[in-house]
PDB file of C-alpha atoms in Angstrom:
ATOM      1  CA  VAL A  90     148.240 133.503 105.809  1.00  0.00           C
ATOM      2  CA  VAL A  91     146.694 136.212 108.168  1.00  0.00           C
ATOM      3  CA  ARG A  92     149.409 138.653 108.091  1.00  0.00           C
ATOM      4  CA  VAL A  93     152.234 139.635 105.887  1.00  0.00           C
ATOM      5  CA  SER A  94     154.769 142.356 106.635  1.00  0.00           C
ATOM      6  CA  SER A  95     156.865 144.352 104.420  1.00  0.00           C
ATOM      7  CA  ILE A  96     159.675 143.225 102.616  1.00  0.00           C
ATOM      8  CA  ARG A  97     163.016 144.393 104.328  1.00  0.00           C
ATOM      9  CA  PRO A  98     166.849 144.179 103.756  1.00  0.00           C
ATOM     10  CA  MET A  99     168.647 142.076 106.311  1.00  0.00           C
ATOM     11  CA  VAL A 100     172.268 141.912 106.508  1.00  0.00           C
ATOM     12  CA  SER A 101     173.964 138.859 105.791  1.00  0.00           C
ATOM     13  CA  VAL A 102     177.765 140.107 106.041  1.00  0.00           C
ATOM     14  CA  LEU A 103     178.904 143.176 107.502  1.00  0.00           C
ATOM     15  CA  GLN A 104     182.535 144.884 107.489  1.00  0.00           C
ATOM     16  CA  PHE A 105     184.021 145.954 110.596  1.00  0.00           C
ATOM     17  CA  GLU A 106     186.680 148.638 111.192  1.00  0.00           C
ATOM     18  CA  CYS A 107     188.971 148.719 114.283  1.00  0.00           C
ATOM     19  CA  VAL A 108     189.197 152.094 116.031  1.00  0.00           C
ATOM     20  CA  LYS A 109     192.716 151.590 117.383  1.00  0.00           C
ATOM     21  CA  CYS A 110     194.624 150.437 113.842  1.00  0.00           C
ATOM     22  CA  GLY A 111     191.910 150.979 111.116  1.00  0.00           C
ATOM     23  CA  ALA A 112     192.036 147.189 110.251  1.00  0.00           C
ATOM     24  CA  THR A 113     189.009 145.801 108.505  1.00  0.00           C
ATOM     25  CA  GLU A 114     187.286 142.434 108.977  1.00  0.00           C
ATOM     26  CA  MET A 115     184.196 140.792 107.265  1.00  0.00           C
ATOM     27  CA  VAL A 116     181.816 138.985 109.972  1.00  0.00           C
ATOM     28  CA  ASN A 117     178.908 136.782 108.844  1.00  0.00           C
ATOM     29  CA  LEU A 118     175.705 137.544 110.662  1.00  0.00           C
ATOM     30  CA  LYS A 119     174.000 134.154 110.967  1.00  0.00           C
ATOM     31  CA  ASP A 120     169.958 134.767 110.874  1.00  0.00           C
ATOM     32  CA  GLY A 121     170.677 138.257 111.041  1.00  0.00           C
ATOM     33  CA  ALA A 122     172.084 138.191 114.570  1.00  0.00           C
ATOM     34  CA  TYR A 123     174.305 141.427 115.424  1.00  0.00           C
ATOM     35  CA  ARG A 124     177.657 140.414 116.771  1.00  0.00           C
ATOM     36  CA  THR A 125     181.033 142.317 116.584  1.00  0.00           C
ATOM     37  CA  PRO A 126     184.553 140.467 116.203  1.00  0.00           C
ATOM     38  CA  GLU A 127     185.893 139.523 119.553  1.00  0.00           C
ATOM     39  CA  ALA A 128     189.464 140.982 118.863  1.00  0.00           C
ATOM     40  CA  CYS A 129     191.023 142.679 115.957  1.00  0.00           C
ATOM     41  CA  THR A 130     193.104 140.269 113.590  1.00  0.00           C
ATOM     42  CA  GLY A 131     195.604 143.417 112.740  1.00  0.00           C
ATOM     43  CA  LYS A 132     199.067 142.849 113.190  1.00  0.00           C
ATOM     44  CA  ARG A 133     200.226 143.663 116.777  1.00  0.00           C
ATOM     45  CA  CYS A 134     196.922 144.871 117.544  1.00  0.00           C
ATOM     46  CA  ARG A 135     194.175 143.358 119.816  1.00  0.00           C
ATOM     47  CA  GLY A 136     191.667 146.091 119.887  1.00  0.00           C
ATOM     48  CA  GLN A 137     188.288 145.223 120.666  1.00  0.00           C
ATOM     49  CA  ARG A 138     186.313 148.363 119.752  1.00  0.00           C
ATOM     50  CA  PHE A 139     184.861 148.634 116.273  1.00  0.00           C
ATOM     51  CA  GLU A 140     182.645 150.508 114.127  1.00  0.00           C
ATOM     52  CA  PRO A 141     180.439 149.020 111.406  1.00  0.00           C
ATOM     53  CA  ASN A 142     180.912 150.028 107.737  1.00  0.00           C
ATOM     54  CA  ARG A 143     177.441 149.658 106.637  1.00  0.00           C
ATOM     55  CA  ARG A 144     178.439 150.870 102.837  1.00  0.00           C
ATOM     56  CA  ASN A 145     180.264 147.441 102.249  1.00  0.00           C
ATOM     57  CA  ALA A 146     177.511 145.117 103.801  1.00  0.00           C
ATOM     58  CA  SER A 147     175.615 142.280 101.986  1.00  0.00           C
ATOM     59  CA  THR A 148     172.059 142.229 102.328  1.00  0.00           C
ATOM     60  CA  ILE A 149     169.286 139.640 101.255  1.00  0.00           C
ATOM     61  CA  ASP A 150     165.477 140.222 101.044  1.00  0.00           C
ATOM     62  CA  TRP A 151     163.670 139.394 104.603  1.00  0.00           C
ATOM     63  CA  GLN A 152     159.915 138.850 105.144  1.00  0.00           C
ATOM     64  CA  LYS A 153     157.793 137.871 107.972  1.00  0.00           C
ATOM     65  CA  ILE A 154     154.277 136.166 107.677  1.00  0.00           C
ATOM     66  CA  ARG A 155     152.056 134.905 110.258  1.00  0.00           C
ATOM     67  CA  LEU A 156     150.334 131.382 109.656  1.00  0.00           C
ATOM     68  CA  GLN A 157     147.048 130.424 111.236  1.00  0.00           C
ATOM     69  CA  GLU A 158     145.640 126.802 111.300  1.00  0.00           C
ATOM     70  CA  ILE A 159     142.833 125.743 109.499  1.00  0.00           C
ATOM     71  CA  LYS A 160     140.318 124.846 112.089  1.00  0.00           C
ATOM     72  CA  ASP A 161     138.201 121.530 111.705  1.00  0.00           C
ATOM     73  CA  GLY A 162     134.865 121.240 112.184  1.00  0.00           C
ATOM     74  CA  ASN A 163     135.170 119.113 115.366  1.00  0.00           C
ATOM     75  CA  GLU A 164     137.302 121.799 117.228  1.00  0.00           C
ATOM     76  CA  GLN A 165     134.703 124.036 117.936  1.00  0.00           C
ATOM     77  CA  GLY A 166     135.780 126.569 120.809  1.00  0.00           C
ATOM     78  CA  ARG A 167     139.402 126.224 120.594  1.00  0.00           C
ATOM     79  CA  ILE A 168     141.732 129.449 119.606  1.00  0.00           C
ATOM     80  CA  PRO A 169     143.575 128.492 116.242  1.00  0.00           C
ATOM     81  CA  ARG A 170     147.176 128.098 116.869  1.00  0.00           C
ATOM     82  CA  THR A 171     149.633 130.754 115.050  1.00  0.00           C
ATOM     83  CA  ILE A 172     153.066 130.684 114.099  1.00  0.00           C
ATOM     84  CA  GLU A 173     155.663 133.408 112.563  1.00  0.00           C
ATOM     85  CA  VAL A 174     157.422 132.358 109.668  1.00  0.00           C
ATOM     86  CA  GLU A 175     160.537 134.233 108.195  1.00  0.00           C
ATOM     87  CA  LEU A 176     161.074 134.062 104.485  1.00  0.00           C
ATOM     88  CA  THR A 177     164.014 135.344 102.707  1.00  0.00           C
ATOM     89  CA  ASP A 178     165.230 135.656  99.123  1.00  0.00           C
ATOM     90  CA  ASP A 179     163.111 134.378  96.492  1.00  0.00           C
ATOM     91  CA  LEU A 180     160.302 133.094  98.845  1.00  0.00           C
ATOM     92  CA  CYS A 181     159.461 137.080  99.699  1.00  0.00           C
ATOM     93  CA  ASP A 182     156.444 138.384  98.163  1.00  0.00           C
ATOM     94  CA  CYS A 183     155.174 134.851  97.166  1.00  0.00           C
ATOM     95  CA  VAL A 184     151.959 135.109  99.283  1.00  0.00           C
ATOM     96  CA  LEU A 185     148.950 137.302 100.440  1.00  0.00           C
ATOM     97  CA  PRO A 186     146.837 137.511 103.368  1.00  0.00           C
ATOM     98  CA  GLY A 187     144.076 134.674 102.903  1.00  0.00           C
ATOM     99  CA  ASP A 188     146.129 132.442 100.873  1.00  0.00           C
ATOM    100  CA  VAL A 189     146.390 128.511 101.749  1.00  0.00           C
ATOM    101  CA  VAL A 190     150.129 127.428 101.833  1.00  0.00           C
ATOM    102  CA  THR A 191     152.109 124.523 102.925  1.00  0.00           C
ATOM    103  CA  VAL A 192     155.459 125.661 104.275  1.00  0.00           C
ATOM    104  CA  CYS A 193     158.580 123.507 105.129  1.00  0.00           C
ATOM    105  CA  GLY A 194     161.526 124.966 107.247  1.00  0.00           C
ATOM    106  CA  PHE A 195     163.255 124.479 110.504  1.00  0.00           C
ATOM    107  CA  ILE A 196     161.752 125.404 113.875  1.00  0.00           C
ATOM    108  CA  LYS A 197     163.937 127.920 115.854  1.00  0.00           C
ATOM    109  CA  ALA A 198     163.938 129.749 118.994  1.00  0.00           C
ATOM    110  CA  GLY A 199     164.000 133.514 119.463  1.00  0.00           C
ATOM    111  CA  SER A 200     162.022 136.517 118.129  1.00  0.00           C
ATOM    112  CA  GLY A 201     163.330 138.154 114.847  1.00  0.00           C
ATOM    113  CA  ALA A 202     162.972 141.679 116.149  1.00  0.00           C
ATOM    114  CA  GLU A 203     164.970 140.634 119.725  1.00  0.00           C
ATOM    115  CA  ARG A 204     167.721 138.879 117.560  1.00  0.00           C
ATOM    116  CA  ARG A 205     168.601 141.829 115.519  1.00  0.00           C
ATOM    117  CA  ARG A 206     168.904 144.160 118.515  1.00  0.00           C
ATOM    118  CA  PRO A 207     171.957 143.811 120.321  1.00  0.00           C
ATOM    119  CA  GLY A 208     171.867 143.477 124.046  1.00  0.00           C
ATOM    120  CA  ASN A 209     168.387 141.936 124.262  1.00  0.00           C
ATOM    121  CA  ALA A 210     169.036 138.311 123.900  1.00  0.00           C
ATOM    122  CA  ALA A 211     170.924 138.036 127.606  1.00  0.00           C
ATOM    123  CA  SER A 212     168.142 140.146 129.168  1.00  0.00           C
ATOM    124  CA  SER A 213     165.351 137.571 128.057  1.00  0.00           C
ATOM    125  CA  THR A 214     164.679 133.882 129.156  1.00  0.00           C
ATOM    126  CA  THR A 215     161.525 133.242 127.260  1.00  0.00           C
ATOM    127  CA  PHE A 216     161.880 131.564 123.941  1.00  0.00           C
ATOM    128  CA  LEU A 217     159.488 132.477 121.118  1.00  0.00           C
ATOM    129  CA  LEU A 218     159.271 129.593 118.614  1.00  0.00           C
ATOM    130  CA  TYR A 219     159.208 130.909 114.861  1.00  0.00           C
ATOM    131  CA  MET A 220     160.184 128.852 111.487  1.00  0.00           C
ATOM    132  CA  ASP A 221     162.768 129.540 109.150  1.00  0.00           C
ATOM    133  CA  ALA A 222     161.219 128.679 105.727  1.00  0.00           C
ATOM    134  CA  SER A 223     162.992 126.670 103.102  1.00  0.00           C
ATOM    135  CA  SER A 224     159.729 126.113 100.850  1.00  0.00           C
ATOM    136  CA  CYS A 225     156.625 127.810 100.529  1.00  0.00           C
ATOM    137  CA  VAL A 226     153.950 126.326  98.117  1.00  0.00           C
ATOM    138  CA  LYS A 227     150.510 127.720  97.611  1.00  0.00           C
ATOM    139  CA  LEU A 228     147.718 125.204  97.297  1.00  0.00           C
ATOM    140  CA  LYS A 229     145.724 125.756  94.101  1.00  0.00           C
ATOM    141  CA  ALA A 230     141.966 124.882  93.940  1.00  0.00           C
ATOM    142  CA  GLY A 231     141.316 121.338  93.991  1.00  0.00           C
ATOM    143  CA  ASP A 232     144.931 120.509  95.311  1.00  0.00           C
ATOM    144  CA  ASP A 233     143.618 119.558  98.805  1.00  0.00           C
ATOM    145  CA  GLN A 234     140.756 119.367 101.007  1.00  0.00           C
ATOM    146  CA  GLN A 235     142.385 121.972 103.144  1.00  0.00           C
ATOM    147  CA  THR A 236     141.041 124.966 100.975  1.00  0.00           C
ATOM    148  CA  ASP A 237     138.082 125.058 103.065  1.00  0.00           C
ATOM    149  CA  GLY A 238     135.536 123.852 100.512  1.00  0.00           C
ATOM    150  CA  ARG A 239     135.598 127.179  98.809  1.00  0.00           C
ATOM    151  CA  THR A 240     135.882 125.792  95.366  1.00  0.00           C
ATOM    152  CA  GLN A 241     133.261 124.243  93.450  1.00  0.00           C
ATOM    153  CA  GLN A 242     132.530 122.475  90.090  1.00  0.00           C
ATOM    154  CA  PHE A 243     129.291 123.805  88.404  1.00  0.00           C
ATOM    155  CA  ASP A 244     127.015 121.560  86.384  1.00  0.00           C
ATOM    156  CA  PRO A 245     124.799 122.725  83.602  1.00  0.00           C
ATOM    157  CA  GLN A 246     122.036 123.233  86.027  1.00  0.00           C
ATOM    158  CA  ASP A 247     123.940 125.951  87.854  1.00  0.00           C
ATOM    159  CA  LEU A 248     124.761 127.717  84.696  1.00  0.00           C
ATOM    160  CA  GLU A 249     121.360 127.880  83.682  1.00  0.00           C
ATOM    161  CA  ALA A 250     120.471 129.223  87.334  1.00  0.00           C
ATOM    162  CA  PHE A 251     123.207 131.905  86.645  1.00  0.00           C
ATOM    163  CA  ARG A 252     121.706 132.950  83.409  1.00  0.00           C
ATOM    164  CA  GLU A 253     118.184 133.384  84.983  1.00  0.00           C
ATOM    165  CA  ILE A 254     119.878 135.556  87.964  1.00  0.00           C
ATOM    166  CA  ALA A 255     121.648 137.769  85.109  1.00  0.00           C
ATOM    167  CA  GLN A 256     118.396 138.490  83.600  1.00  0.00           C
ATOM    168  CA  ASP A 257     116.709 139.363  86.747  1.00  0.00           C
ATOM    169  CA  PRO A 258     115.890 143.145  86.872  1.00  0.00           C
ATOM    170  CA  ASN A 259     116.746 143.308  90.695  1.00  0.00           C
ATOM    171  CA  PRO A 260     119.694 140.983  91.492  1.00  0.00           C
ATOM    172  CA  PHE A 261     120.801 142.842  94.374  1.00  0.00           C
ATOM    173  CA  LYS A 262     118.007 141.551  96.450  1.00  0.00           C
ATOM    174  CA  LEU A 263     118.503 138.084  95.508  1.00  0.00           C
ATOM    175  CA  LEU A 264     122.020 138.419  96.376  1.00  0.00           C
ATOM    176  CA  THR A 265     121.044 140.085  99.651  1.00  0.00           C
ATOM    177  CA  ASN A 266     119.011 137.110 100.778  1.00  0.00           C
ATOM    178  CA  SER A 267     121.448 134.591  99.877  1.00  0.00           C
ATOM    179  CA  ILE A 268     123.710 135.663 102.610  1.00  0.00           C
ATOM    180  CA  CYS A 269     123.229 133.677 105.628  1.00  0.00           C
ATOM    181  CA  PRO A 270     119.434 132.515 104.924  1.00  0.00           C
ATOM    182  CA  ALA A 271     119.023 130.892 108.199  1.00  0.00           C
ATOM    183  CA  ILE A 272     118.509 134.050 109.761  1.00  0.00           C
ATOM    184  CA  TYR A 273     115.560 135.665 108.987  1.00  0.00           C
ATOM    185  CA  GLY A 274     115.273 139.621 108.432  1.00  0.00           C
ATOM    186  CA  HIS A 275     118.130 142.011 108.954  1.00  0.00           C
ATOM    187  CA  GLU A 276     118.128 142.983 105.028  1.00  0.00           C
ATOM    188  CA  THR A 277     119.981 146.138 105.887  1.00  0.00           C
ATOM    189  CA  VAL A 278     122.805 144.313 107.616  1.00  0.00           C
ATOM    190  CA  LYS A 279     122.969 141.875 104.630  1.00  0.00           C
ATOM    191  CA  ALA A 280     122.882 144.494 101.960  1.00  0.00           C
ATOM    192  CA  GLY A 281     125.784 146.143 103.606  1.00  0.00           C
ATOM    193  CA  MET A 282     127.797 142.738 103.628  1.00  0.00           C
ATOM    194  CA  THR A 283     126.830 142.193 100.477  1.00  0.00           C
ATOM    195  CA  LEU A 284     128.505 145.781  99.133  1.00  0.00           C
ATOM    196  CA  VAL A 285     131.393 145.217 101.212  1.00  0.00           C
ATOM    197  CA  LEU A 286     132.174 141.970  99.723  1.00  0.00           C
ATOM    198  CA  PHE A 287     131.683 143.119  96.467  1.00  0.00           C
ATOM    199  CA  GLY A 288     133.868 146.427  96.971  1.00  0.00           C
ATOM    200  CA  GLY A 289     134.277 149.627  95.220  1.00  0.00           C
ATOM    201  CA  SER A 290     136.066 151.070  92.288  1.00  0.00           C
ATOM    202  CA  GLN A 291     139.115 153.109  93.038  1.00  0.00           C
ATOM    203  CA  TRP A 292     139.258 156.523  91.135  1.00  0.00           C
ATOM    204  CA  ASP A 293     141.810 159.444  91.091  1.00  0.00           C
ATOM    205  CA  ASP A 294     140.566 163.114  91.595  1.00  0.00           C
ATOM    206  CA  ALA A 295     142.908 165.129  89.733  1.00  0.00           C
ATOM    207  CA  GLY A 296     142.373 168.128  92.007  1.00  0.00           C
ATOM    208  CA  SER A 297     142.606 166.524  95.439  1.00  0.00           C
ATOM    209  CA  SER A 298     145.765 165.602  96.889  1.00  0.00           C
ATOM    210  CA  GLN A 299     143.884 162.256  98.819  1.00  0.00           C
ATOM    211  CA  THR A 300     142.908 159.352  96.792  1.00  0.00           C
ATOM    212  CA  PRO A 301     139.717 157.581  98.016  1.00  0.00           C
ATOM    213  CA  ARG A 302     139.869 153.943  99.242  1.00  0.00           C
ATOM    214  CA  SER A 303     137.986 151.321  97.077  1.00  0.00           C
ATOM    215  CA  ASP A 304     137.727 149.176 100.277  1.00  0.00           C
ATOM    216  CA  SER A 305     134.840 149.872 102.454  1.00  0.00           C
ATOM    217  CA  HIS A 306     134.750 149.129 106.659  1.00  0.00           C
ATOM    218  CA  MET A 307     131.391 147.971 108.124  1.00  0.00           C
ATOM    219  CA  LEU A 308     130.588 148.199 112.118  1.00  0.00           C
ATOM    220  CA  ILE A 309     127.755 145.950 113.096  1.00  0.00           C
ATOM    221  CA  VAL A 310     126.468 146.889 116.651  1.00  0.00           C
ATOM    222  CA  GLY A 311     123.353 145.079 118.277  1.00  0.00           C
ATOM    223  CA  ASP A 312     122.492 142.973 121.322  1.00  0.00           C
ATOM    224  CA  PRO A 313     123.376 139.325 122.013  1.00  0.00           C
ATOM    225  CA  GLY A 314     121.918 136.679 120.049  1.00  0.00           C
ATOM    226  CA  MET A 315     121.151 138.710 117.196  1.00  0.00           C
ATOM    227  CA  GLY A 316     123.016 136.720 114.916  1.00  0.00           C
ATOM    228  CA  LYS A 317     125.652 138.873 114.233  1.00  0.00           C
ATOM    229  CA  SER A 318     128.610 136.426 114.427  1.00  0.00           C
ATOM    230  CA  GLN A 319     126.851 134.121 112.232  1.00  0.00           C
ATOM    231  CA  MET A 320     126.306 136.346 109.426  1.00  0.00           C
ATOM    232  CA  LEU A 321     130.072 137.527 109.840  1.00  0.00           C
ATOM    233  CA  ARG A 322     131.021 133.677 109.232  1.00  0.00           C
ATOM    234  CA  ALA A 323     128.756 133.522 106.643  1.00  0.00           C
ATOM    235  CA  ALA A 324     130.468 136.411 104.752  1.00  0.00           C
ATOM    236  CA  ALA A 325     134.148 135.167 105.465  1.00  0.00           C
ATOM    237  CA  HIS A 326     133.004 131.837 104.061  1.00  0.00           C
ATOM    238  CA  ILE A 327     132.051 133.497 100.728  1.00  0.00           C
ATOM    239  CA  ALA A 328     135.223 135.701 100.258  1.00  0.00           C
ATOM    240  CA  PRO A 329     137.855 134.010  98.869  1.00  0.00           C
ATOM    241  CA  ARG A 330     140.504 135.622 100.902  1.00  0.00           C
ATOM    242  CA  GLY A 331     138.022 135.966 104.181  1.00  0.00           C
ATOM    243  CA  VAL A 332     139.532 135.219 107.771  1.00  0.00           C
ATOM    244  CA  TYR A 333     136.857 135.059 110.412  1.00  0.00           C
ATOM    245  CA  VAL A 334     138.666 136.270 113.977  1.00  0.00           C
ATOM    246  CA  CYS A 335     136.237 136.064 116.958  1.00  0.00           C
ATOM    247  CA  GLY A 336     136.789 138.129 120.223  1.00  0.00           C
ATOM    248  CA  ASN A 337     138.685 135.275 121.882  1.00  0.00           C
ATOM    249  CA  THR A 338     141.808 136.085 119.683  1.00  0.00           C
ATOM    250  CA  THR A 339     141.621 139.865 119.694  1.00  0.00           C
ATOM    251  CA  THR A 340     143.031 142.258 122.354  1.00  0.00           C
ATOM    252  CA  SER A 341     141.764 145.687 123.346  1.00  0.00           C
TER     253      SER A 341
END
């Protein structure tokens, strides 16, 4: 999961009122696509102008996420494929960015934003595929090898090494040198990555209207071939929810 939108109410049933006679009619909006009745069902009235009555509308929770495939080690140089997934009802707010999930659903054509704005469907001849999810299961540690190898069982020797590290008077230097040890030097850059990985603590200032953020950002600038990408890959591999995005998948 690389992106999660906010939860929004999607109208499933909407009431329309005829402008001519005032008769009302309930219309089921499939997949949230806006449509009006073809003609008024009132007695001796075939009016075709309707006004929506949003007070009598039925809504369900709707959320959109973006999934990115987990790249295999044998597929270097190819951009990972992504797909938009729409979640409804109790499936909303069940995943966070960085989670490894298994989603089952139906592949449909169209875009959620285009389908919910009337008049855009006829003007577009390009179909965008998305998935209407029916189930979304988050993979736990050890359930599948697709967890990218970030879970590990520790033996007594590892626990003894952890105790020695805890007794070290300066463990920050050891943590800094442990990030991407294949690249020599760059202690300042590795120290900044270590601080970003650990994060900060959020605190509230009673006398200020702004709340400082606990998350930090880091900008690495340097000549080509200095190992910037390798160190970023190492940091993304260490972070439990880290997602590495290269320049081929970004836009200006």
